[in-house]
């Protein structure tokens, strides 16, 4: 806890009794104190960091992602390529402006025949597909907002998915929500680990039994819907 937070907490504690007396004298009923559960939840939310994929944490800005040295892809020399980059067109990605409200990124590399998509490395194995998604959120007070990482998704093979499931259990404990015994046709085994601000979902696909691995900020669905509404209400073709 910072010195500023400690000072605020002490000021609040010192002011509780006088405020209670004043409220009683004025005939005002004081609001009930917050429950222990609510206080514990608030404390947990303040302490829980967002989940990270091999050091790449949910919530970082697009600029931080670009500037970082954490490229988790093969071949060596892969770099982030986003929809705001010119080379994105060569990869079949949609081109967007720097003012876009949402931006998707992949890792890519330059080969003999130009730019090509790289493969993200998940649990030591190349993923079949991957995407990192950013959306504008958290105004800086001057009407500006940063593009922040709210989702990372990967498609991995069954063996890697099973090994990863065991590794996640070892690191984060048993999943809070899990569909393990699949009885109905088409039902998917789904495993979810979550903290106060983010979640990790591992889902086994039918047929191929490949897995999808998704890191997601909680509340991001609402953020993205808000972003879409902003885009629909705007005349600008920002994305």
XYZ file of C-alpha atoms in Angstrom:
239
model
C 0.000 0.000 0.000
C 1.384 3.406 -0.908
C 1.910 6.200 1.602
C -0.919 8.135 -0.029
C -3.334 5.221 0.361
C -2.286 4.702 3.983
C -2.907 8.391 4.712
C -6.325 8.224 3.087
C -7.208 5.102 5.077
C -6.141 6.706 8.383
C -8.081 9.854 7.574
C -11.143 7.786 6.848
C -10.821 5.780 10.077
C -10.292 8.911 12.169
C -13.366 10.514 10.669
C -15.781 7.635 11.175
C -16.749 8.387 14.792
C -17.408 12.156 14.425
C -19.438 11.553 11.299
C -21.488 8.881 13.039
C -22.195 11.156 15.997
C -23.124 14.032 13.721
C -25.472 11.829 11.768
C -27.097 10.560 14.979
C -27.526 14.068 16.361
C -29.105 15.158 13.093
C -31.512 12.260 13.161
C -29.936 10.663 10.108
C -29.546 6.919 9.980
C -26.003 5.972 9.089
C -25.498 3.637 6.156
C -24.588 0.093 7.173
C -20.888 -0.715 6.991
C -19.645 -2.655 4.007
C -19.719 -6.403 4.493
C -16.525 -8.313 5.096
C -17.142 -10.173 1.844
C -17.403 -6.907 -0.131
C -14.245 -5.523 1.459
C -12.393 -8.753 0.775
C -13.560 -8.726 -2.849
C -12.470 -5.106 -3.302
C -9.081 -5.903 -1.764
C -8.689 -8.937 -4.017
C -9.539 -6.895 -7.109
C -6.867 -4.367 -6.192
C -4.275 -7.103 -5.728
C -5.043 -9.469 -8.613
C -2.950 -8.743 -11.699
C -4.413 -9.651 -15.100
C -3.326 -13.016 -16.452
C -0.344 -12.997 -18.802
C 0.647 -15.247 -21.683
C 4.351 -15.939 -21.313
C 4.989 -12.480 -19.909
C 2.535 -10.602 -22.151
C -0.102 -9.285 -19.764
C -3.691 -8.443 -20.558
C -4.310 -4.710 -20.253
C -1.016 -3.481 -21.701
C -1.214 -0.797 -24.373
C -0.559 -1.408 -28.044
C 2.530 0.809 -27.790
C 3.844 -1.275 -24.896
C 3.201 -4.467 -26.839
C 5.088 -3.157 -29.853
C 7.995 -1.836 -27.786
C 8.390 -5.013 -25.762
C 10.900 -7.704 -26.671
C 8.510 -10.551 -25.838
C 7.788 -12.163 -29.215
C 6.352 -15.613 -28.542
C 6.390 -16.978 -32.059
C 8.397 -18.965 -34.554
C 10.484 -18.538 -36.705
C 13.077 -16.403 -35.001
C 12.898 -12.815 -36.118
C 9.097 -12.676 -35.986
C 7.630 -9.285 -35.117
C 4.185 -7.925 -34.247
C 2.152 -6.862 -37.275
C -1.115 -5.043 -36.611
C -3.997 -3.864 -38.734
C -2.536 -0.350 -38.591
C 0.655 -1.487 -40.386
C 1.166 -1.313 -44.142
C 2.451 -4.898 -44.258
C -0.841 -6.110 -42.767
C -2.348 -5.989 -46.252
C 0.190 -8.530 -47.506
C -0.971 -10.894 -44.750
C -4.632 -10.617 -45.702
C -5.439 -8.488 -42.663
C -7.794 -5.546 -42.783
C -6.022 -2.194 -42.879
C -7.043 0.384 -40.261
C -5.991 3.883 -39.278
C -4.090 4.729 -36.074
C -7.352 6.232 -34.756
C -9.229 2.924 -35.030
C -11.275 1.849 -32.038
C -10.244 -1.811 -32.248
C -7.048 -3.326 -33.645
C -5.983 -6.950 -34.125
C -2.352 -8.079 -34.235
C -0.450 -11.199 -35.298
C 3.181 -12.182 -35.231
C 4.714 -12.327 -38.693
C 8.060 -12.591 -40.455
C 9.560 -11.589 -43.761
C 10.470 -14.557 -45.959
C 11.884 -14.977 -49.423
C 8.456 -14.332 -50.920
C 7.492 -11.408 -48.689
C 5.603 -11.234 -45.419
C 4.061 -14.381 -43.914
C 2.221 -15.167 -40.702
C 4.296 -16.743 -37.941
C 3.113 -19.374 -35.479
C 2.683 -18.450 -31.846
C 4.477 -20.865 -29.524
C 2.170 -22.234 -26.804
C 3.561 -24.639 -24.224
C 6.551 -25.263 -26.460
C 4.528 -26.122 -29.591
C 3.509 -23.988 -32.603
C -0.125 -22.916 -32.593
C -2.265 -23.334 -35.705
C -3.746 -19.841 -35.296
C -3.378 -16.858 -33.001
C -4.602 -13.287 -32.622
C -4.141 -10.501 -30.079
C -6.971 -7.951 -29.879
C -6.858 -4.376 -28.598
C -9.666 -1.883 -27.879
C -9.682 1.741 -26.780
C -10.450 2.245 -23.093
C -9.536 4.297 -20.033
C -9.549 7.961 -20.979
C -6.467 9.879 -19.836
C -8.575 12.881 -18.825
C -7.905 14.783 -22.042
C -10.370 12.900 -24.180
C -7.733 10.408 -25.318
C -7.797 6.681 -24.694
C -5.249 3.957 -25.228
C -5.611 0.785 -27.233
C -5.290 -1.940 -24.620
C -4.910 -5.691 -24.973
C -8.179 -7.341 -23.959
C -7.962 -10.759 -25.627
C -5.358 -13.305 -26.739
C -6.601 -16.384 -28.582
C -4.771 -19.477 -29.836
C -5.719 -22.721 -31.602
C -3.521 -25.621 -30.459
C -3.422 -29.381 -31.023
C -4.969 -31.870 -28.617
C -1.706 -33.104 -27.081
C -0.558 -29.553 -26.387
C -3.994 -28.659 -24.969
C -3.940 -31.587 -22.556
C -0.410 -30.800 -21.407
C -1.327 -27.132 -21.023
C -4.407 -28.018 -18.980
C -2.225 -29.888 -16.494
C 0.260 -27.002 -16.390
C -2.524 -24.471 -15.693
C -3.892 -26.661 -12.904
C -0.424 -26.844 -11.358
C 0.052 -23.080 -11.585
C -3.429 -21.749 -10.795
C -5.179 -24.680 -9.134
C -8.313 -26.533 -10.267
C -10.498 -24.565 -12.698
C -13.467 -22.858 -11.096
C -15.799 -23.959 -13.878
C -15.125 -27.139 -15.800
C -17.100 -29.473 -18.046
C -15.111 -32.661 -17.725
C -17.591 -35.510 -18.162
C -19.104 -34.946 -21.576
C -22.203 -37.078 -22.066
C -24.307 -35.275 -24.677
C -23.182 -35.267 -28.328
C -21.481 -32.051 -29.339
C -20.731 -30.989 -25.770
C -17.264 -29.577 -25.286
C -14.875 -30.021 -22.363
C -14.283 -26.485 -21.112
C -11.908 -25.393 -18.363
C -11.889 -21.874 -16.907
C -9.399 -20.260 -14.544
C -10.230 -16.784 -13.343
C -9.230 -14.066 -10.938
C -10.923 -10.775 -10.149
C -9.977 -9.090 -13.408
C -9.344 -11.743 -16.063
C -9.873 -15.328 -17.162
C -8.192 -18.154 -19.052
C -10.449 -20.538 -20.982
C -9.312 -23.826 -22.502
C -11.887 -25.492 -24.734
C -11.540 -28.803 -26.587
C -13.141 -28.732 -30.038
C -15.282 -31.601 -31.374
C -14.004 -33.796 -34.172
C -10.402 -32.659 -34.354
C -10.149 -32.343 -30.557
C -7.949 -29.337 -31.102
C -8.072 -26.802 -28.319
C -8.739 -23.095 -28.143
C -6.894 -21.103 -25.495
C -8.291 -17.658 -24.680
C -6.982 -15.017 -22.287
C -9.668 -12.390 -21.651
C -10.096 -9.274 -19.532
C -13.334 -9.360 -17.569
C -15.844 -6.809 -18.759
C -14.210 -6.628 -22.184
C -17.443 -7.681 -23.906
C -19.096 -4.536 -22.597
C -16.079 -2.437 -23.602
C -16.070 -3.799 -27.137
C -19.827 -3.295 -27.515
C -19.348 0.277 -26.339
C -16.566 0.718 -28.894
C -18.812 -0.639 -31.656
C -21.564 1.785 -30.659
C -19.047 4.647 -30.815
C -18.043 3.567 -34.305
C -21.653 3.263 -35.472
C -22.454 6.719 -34.124
C -19.413 8.299 -35.749
C -19.125 9.511 -39.313
C -15.398 8.872 -39.296
C -14.122 5.704 -40.903
C -11.793 4.989 -38.009
C -12.385 1.278 -37.895
